[in-house]
Amino acid sequence: MQAGTEQGSGPGAGPDGRLQVLRISGDTGTAVIDASGLGEAARTAIESAARDAARAAGLADLRVALTAEKRTRRILAVGSGKGGVGKSTLSANLAVAMARQGRRVGLVDADIYGPSQPRLLATEGRKPEARDKTMIPIQSPWGVPMLSMGHLVQPGQAIAWRGPMAGSALGQLIEADWGDTDILVVDLPPGTGDVQLTMLQKYKPAGAVIVSTPQDLALIDATRAIGLFDQGRVPVLGLVENMAGYLCPHCGQVSDPFGHGGAEVTARELGLPFLGRVPLDIAIRQKSDAGEPPAAGEGPQAQAFAAIARAVLAALDAGPAPAGA
């Protein structure tokens, strides 16, 4: 090799095809290697391989610079126009189901005034640590790191904050040290208030999922939530119908106390995907209250959440590339 020459520019050269630049000056070289997506062990291994290759080529020394693309993180907002439709339960189980499908998922409980995710994911009573004034998410037993106002206040304590304080709290949760998390599921409070506006304006979700029960009143409010996301230019990935049919465990009869199919009809009328439905099942309520998300188990309840997770991920992956988080 000639002194002062530059070899192997471009991502197709070098260890694992990741060598971007190799400069040689005398018997010393400098290599720039793309380490995007590699863990610490893999980064160490690729650096060692480069040094071995340099020695084999007769170089006395090789300086190695490992580079990586800025990590991108997509925010998935889960919203509803009104309370009581099971949005938080859906958010928790959606996050768990996506994690079971191999995605690196985190969960933010943005329902500042009524946080419920610590109960749903069995992290009640735990406090997050901080590093350089940045919170470190709490690892749930179900493979989903999470943060909630419920981790920061005493159980049962009322939170009486005005809009700016709620927006500041949301920022601390979202801007925490989420590590290698790729998707951040944000369980929004019901309605279309300050927290939702802060989310749309400052954090720009990659997509939104709307949860509704089948009844007309819930669907009217869900349509308002869709309108808010449309105004914020956040893609609505689709609607989920919750509490869709009740199977009596005693007689086996199916009834529809909240109606059936309303969310699917509304999605069709609005030109949006219908992502699936979750039945009104006492087992979901019991497991949720016990901090055991049904999506973490097996059976029809887990299958329902898994199917919705697949539909959401397909829609999210088909969307535009996110800006860096």
XYZ file of C-alpha atoms in Angstrom:
325
model
C 0.000 0.000 0.000
C 1.173 3.513 -0.774
C 1.781 5.965 2.089
C -0.986 8.501 2.455
C -3.433 6.529 0.317
C -7.101 5.976 1.096
C -8.538 2.503 0.588
C -11.903 0.821 0.925
C -14.202 3.847 1.044
C -17.877 2.880 1.124
C -19.994 0.556 3.220
C -19.246 -2.513 1.175
C -15.657 -2.978 2.296
C -13.969 -4.275 5.447
C -15.167 -6.422 8.338
C -18.778 -7.432 7.822
C -18.890 -5.040 4.861
C -18.920 -2.103 7.302
C -15.589 -0.403 6.538
C -16.299 3.144 5.353
C -12.815 4.678 5.112
C -9.255 3.325 5.436
C -6.324 5.747 5.349
C -2.722 4.488 5.297
C 0.318 6.582 6.211
C 3.526 4.593 6.349
C 2.931 1.603 8.608
C -0.016 3.247 10.431
C -3.643 3.143 9.395
C -6.900 4.813 10.368
C -10.168 2.952 9.810
C -13.716 4.304 10.054
C -16.177 1.466 10.580
C -19.964 1.694 10.650
C -21.179 0.083 13.909
C -24.866 0.958 13.545
C -27.137 -1.508 15.308
C -24.308 -3.396 17.021
C -24.175 -4.145 20.727
C -21.044 -3.714 22.827
C -19.797 -7.268 22.249
C -20.248 -7.009 18.488
C -18.532 -3.607 18.408
C -15.536 -5.059 20.273
C -15.414 -8.044 17.937
C -15.484 -5.979 14.745
C -12.732 -3.684 16.075
C -10.555 -6.696 16.942
C -11.133 -8.178 13.480
C -10.040 -4.917 11.868
C -6.829 -4.823 13.914
C -6.085 -8.474 13.061
C -6.582 -7.705 9.352
C -4.269 -4.675 9.634
C -1.494 -6.723 11.251
C -1.859 -9.394 8.602
C -1.433 -6.664 5.962
C 1.808 -5.528 7.606
C 0.594 -2.426 9.466
C 2.211 -1.681 12.813
C -0.790 0.197 14.167
C -4.428 0.767 13.270
C -6.571 3.504 14.783
C -10.217 2.492 14.690
C -13.184 4.890 14.811
C -16.569 3.251 15.235
C -19.526 5.296 14.032
C -23.240 4.744 14.298
C -26.315 6.398 12.887
C -28.337 8.439 15.324
C -30.878 6.169 16.967
C -34.431 6.706 15.834
C -37.381 6.095 18.094
C -40.981 6.103 16.994
C -43.724 7.299 19.289
C -47.023 5.446 19.060
C -49.846 7.402 20.693
C -52.853 5.483 22.018
C -55.838 7.739 22.500
C -59.583 7.881 22.949
C -62.175 10.611 23.003
C -63.520 9.608 26.408
C -62.585 7.648 29.499
C -63.773 4.189 30.435
C -63.158 2.511 27.077
C -60.163 0.410 28.207
C -57.467 2.518 26.554
C -54.862 1.937 29.275
C -55.449 -1.818 29.289
C -55.102 -1.836 25.515
C -51.903 0.239 25.695
C -50.262 -2.079 28.221
C -51.185 -5.241 26.367
C -50.262 -3.764 23.003
C -46.788 -2.925 24.315
C -46.352 -6.416 25.769
C -47.629 -8.076 22.583
C -45.234 -6.062 20.418
C -42.348 -6.945 22.739
C -43.247 -10.630 22.392
C -43.010 -10.162 18.623
C -39.385 -9.104 18.940
C -39.682 -5.321 19.086
C -37.885 -3.132 21.634
C -40.848 -1.357 23.196
C -41.189 1.125 26.044
C -44.364 2.462 27.651
C -45.142 5.975 28.896
C -48.212 6.449 31.063
C -49.111 9.996 29.998
C -52.411 9.953 31.871
C -50.976 12.454 34.343
C -54.133 12.755 36.446
C -55.143 9.101 36.534
C -52.092 6.867 36.034
C -52.906 3.163 35.936
C -49.985 1.516 34.162
C -48.040 0.708 37.376
C -50.927 -1.544 38.416
C -51.382 -3.029 34.964
C -47.697 -3.958 34.578
C -46.929 -4.837 38.221
C -44.549 -1.968 39.009
C -46.511 -0.287 41.786
C -44.430 1.109 44.645
C -41.238 1.380 42.608
C -39.405 4.659 42.052
C -37.307 5.434 38.971
C -33.659 6.312 39.416
C -32.037 9.236 37.631
C -28.708 9.790 35.885
C -27.609 13.360 35.109
C -31.134 14.592 35.867
C -32.570 12.127 33.354
C -34.938 9.433 34.579
C -34.166 5.782 33.972
C -37.298 3.763 33.111
C -38.468 0.982 35.399
C -38.233 -2.492 33.921
C -41.536 -4.327 34.184
C -41.668 -8.121 34.626
C -42.996 -8.408 31.071
C -39.994 -7.109 29.122
C -41.348 -3.569 28.702
C -39.547 -0.643 30.401
C -41.986 2.009 31.559
C -42.533 5.313 33.325
C -45.642 6.789 34.891
C -46.643 9.617 37.191
C -47.820 6.761 39.377
C -44.140 6.013 40.040
C -43.486 9.572 41.229
C -46.354 10.261 43.652
C -47.726 8.491 46.689
C -50.458 5.913 45.942
C -53.845 7.551 45.998
C -52.411 11.069 45.975
C -54.435 13.521 43.887
C -52.539 15.421 41.181
C -53.978 18.916 40.788
C -51.781 20.478 38.129
C -52.490 23.083 35.499
C -51.680 22.467 31.847
C -48.049 23.704 31.751
C -47.088 21.493 34.708
C -48.705 18.475 33.073
C -46.833 19.205 29.844
C -43.542 19.456 31.741
C -44.196 16.120 33.445
C -44.917 14.506 30.090
C -41.583 15.807 28.781
C -39.662 14.232 31.659
C -41.271 10.871 30.965
C -40.712 10.887 27.207
C -37.186 12.324 27.378
C -36.005 9.679 29.831
C -33.077 7.366 29.088
C -34.940 4.776 26.994
C -31.770 3.048 25.827
C -32.247 0.899 22.739
C -36.046 1.208 22.727
C -37.331 1.509 19.154
C -41.033 2.110 19.806
C -42.430 4.186 22.646
C -46.098 3.492 23.315
C -47.699 6.542 24.953
C -50.946 5.960 26.835
C -52.614 9.366 26.524
C -55.286 10.654 28.884
C -58.840 10.643 27.510
C -60.084 13.663 25.642
C -58.297 16.383 23.679
C -56.588 18.575 26.286
C -53.188 20.059 27.108
C -51.259 16.795 27.334
C -52.474 15.700 23.902
C -51.574 19.073 22.394
C -48.073 18.952 23.920
C -47.610 15.471 22.514
C -48.662 16.516 19.003
C -46.739 19.771 18.873
C -43.487 18.818 20.602
C -43.013 15.096 20.059
C -44.827 14.392 16.784
C -45.903 10.728 17.068
C -45.233 8.453 14.122
C -48.792 7.200 14.408
C -51.859 6.975 16.608
C -54.239 4.179 17.581
C -57.776 5.082 18.634
C -59.635 2.892 21.137
C -63.425 2.871 21.395
C -66.246 0.688 22.590
C -68.907 -0.123 19.975
C -71.591 2.240 21.300
C -72.502 5.411 19.441
C -71.526 7.825 22.239
C -67.993 6.437 22.508
C -67.627 6.511 18.734
C -68.667 10.164 18.567
C -65.909 11.014 21.050
C -63.428 8.770 19.228
C -64.131 10.716 16.047
C -63.185 13.924 17.883
C -59.876 12.358 18.913
C -59.236 11.366 15.304
C -59.894 14.967 14.287
C -57.278 16.200 16.760
C -54.614 13.861 15.349
C -55.570 14.874 11.817
C -55.097 18.542 12.736
C -51.676 17.694 14.159
C -50.803 15.765 10.978
C -50.248 12.573 12.912
C -51.233 9.472 10.918
C -54.113 7.582 12.516
C -53.132 3.943 12.035
C -56.640 2.691 12.782
C -59.348 1.912 15.334
C -59.591 -0.834 17.940
C -62.976 -1.960 19.205
C -62.809 -2.841 22.895
C -65.444 -4.639 25.009
C -66.795 -6.170 21.821
C -69.125 -8.905 22.952
C -69.451 -10.776 26.240
C -69.263 -14.545 26.508
C -71.063 -15.678 29.632
C -68.831 -18.154 31.511
C -71.911 -19.861 32.971
C -74.308 -20.370 30.063
C -71.988 -19.858 27.109
C -74.276 -17.291 25.486
C -72.780 -14.251 23.747
C -74.326 -10.839 24.369
C -73.379 -7.353 23.257
C -74.039 -4.906 26.104
C -72.159 -2.144 24.243
C -73.263 -3.164 20.760
C -71.049 -4.817 18.159
C -69.135 -3.677 15.116
C -69.574 0.059 15.637
C -65.864 0.841 15.565
C -65.391 -1.227 12.418
C -68.229 0.632 10.684
C -66.831 3.994 11.821
C -63.364 3.080 10.575
C -64.802 2.164 7.200
C -66.796 5.405 6.997
C -63.689 7.449 7.829
C -61.470 5.521 5.456
C -59.292 4.182 8.281
C -58.043 0.645 8.972
C -59.879 -1.455 11.517
C -57.155 -2.997 13.670
C -59.210 -5.581 15.554
C -61.453 -6.118 18.538
C -61.026 -7.224 22.138
C -63.914 -9.028 23.866
C -65.514 -7.989 27.134
C -63.957 -10.761 29.195
C -63.776 -10.987 32.976
C -60.426 -12.780 32.662
C -58.911 -9.640 31.099
C -60.176 -7.534 33.999
C -58.952 -9.993 36.632
C -55.499 -10.427 35.133
C -55.126 -6.683 34.579
C -56.006 -5.911 38.185
C -53.404 -8.495 39.242
C -50.664 -6.907 37.099
C -50.583 -9.880 34.741
C -51.328 -8.568 31.224
C -53.205 -11.210 29.226
C -50.953 -10.465 26.237
C -48.073 -12.033 28.183
C -49.849 -15.385 28.343
C -51.582 -17.768 25.973
C -55.161 -18.335 24.925
C -57.797 -16.298 23.065
C -57.217 -13.093 25.034
C -53.497 -13.114 24.214
C -54.275 -13.942 20.587
C -56.592 -10.927 20.313
C -53.888 -8.540 21.490
C -51.228 -10.257 19.353
C -53.351 -9.804 16.221
C -53.836 -6.112 16.970
C -50.095 -5.720 17.613
C -49.297 -7.280 14.234
C -51.704 -4.916 12.488
C -50.301 -1.877 14.306
C -46.690 -2.825 13.570
C -47.480 -3.394 9.900
C -49.068 0.054 9.673
C -46.245 1.679 11.631
C -43.528 0.028 9.560
C -45.252 1.056 6.334
C -45.209 4.731 7.351
C -42.583 7.371 6.626
C -39.168 7.077 8.246
C -39.143 8.841 11.623
C -36.987 11.780 12.543
C -34.306 11.085 15.160
C -35.563 10.956 18.736
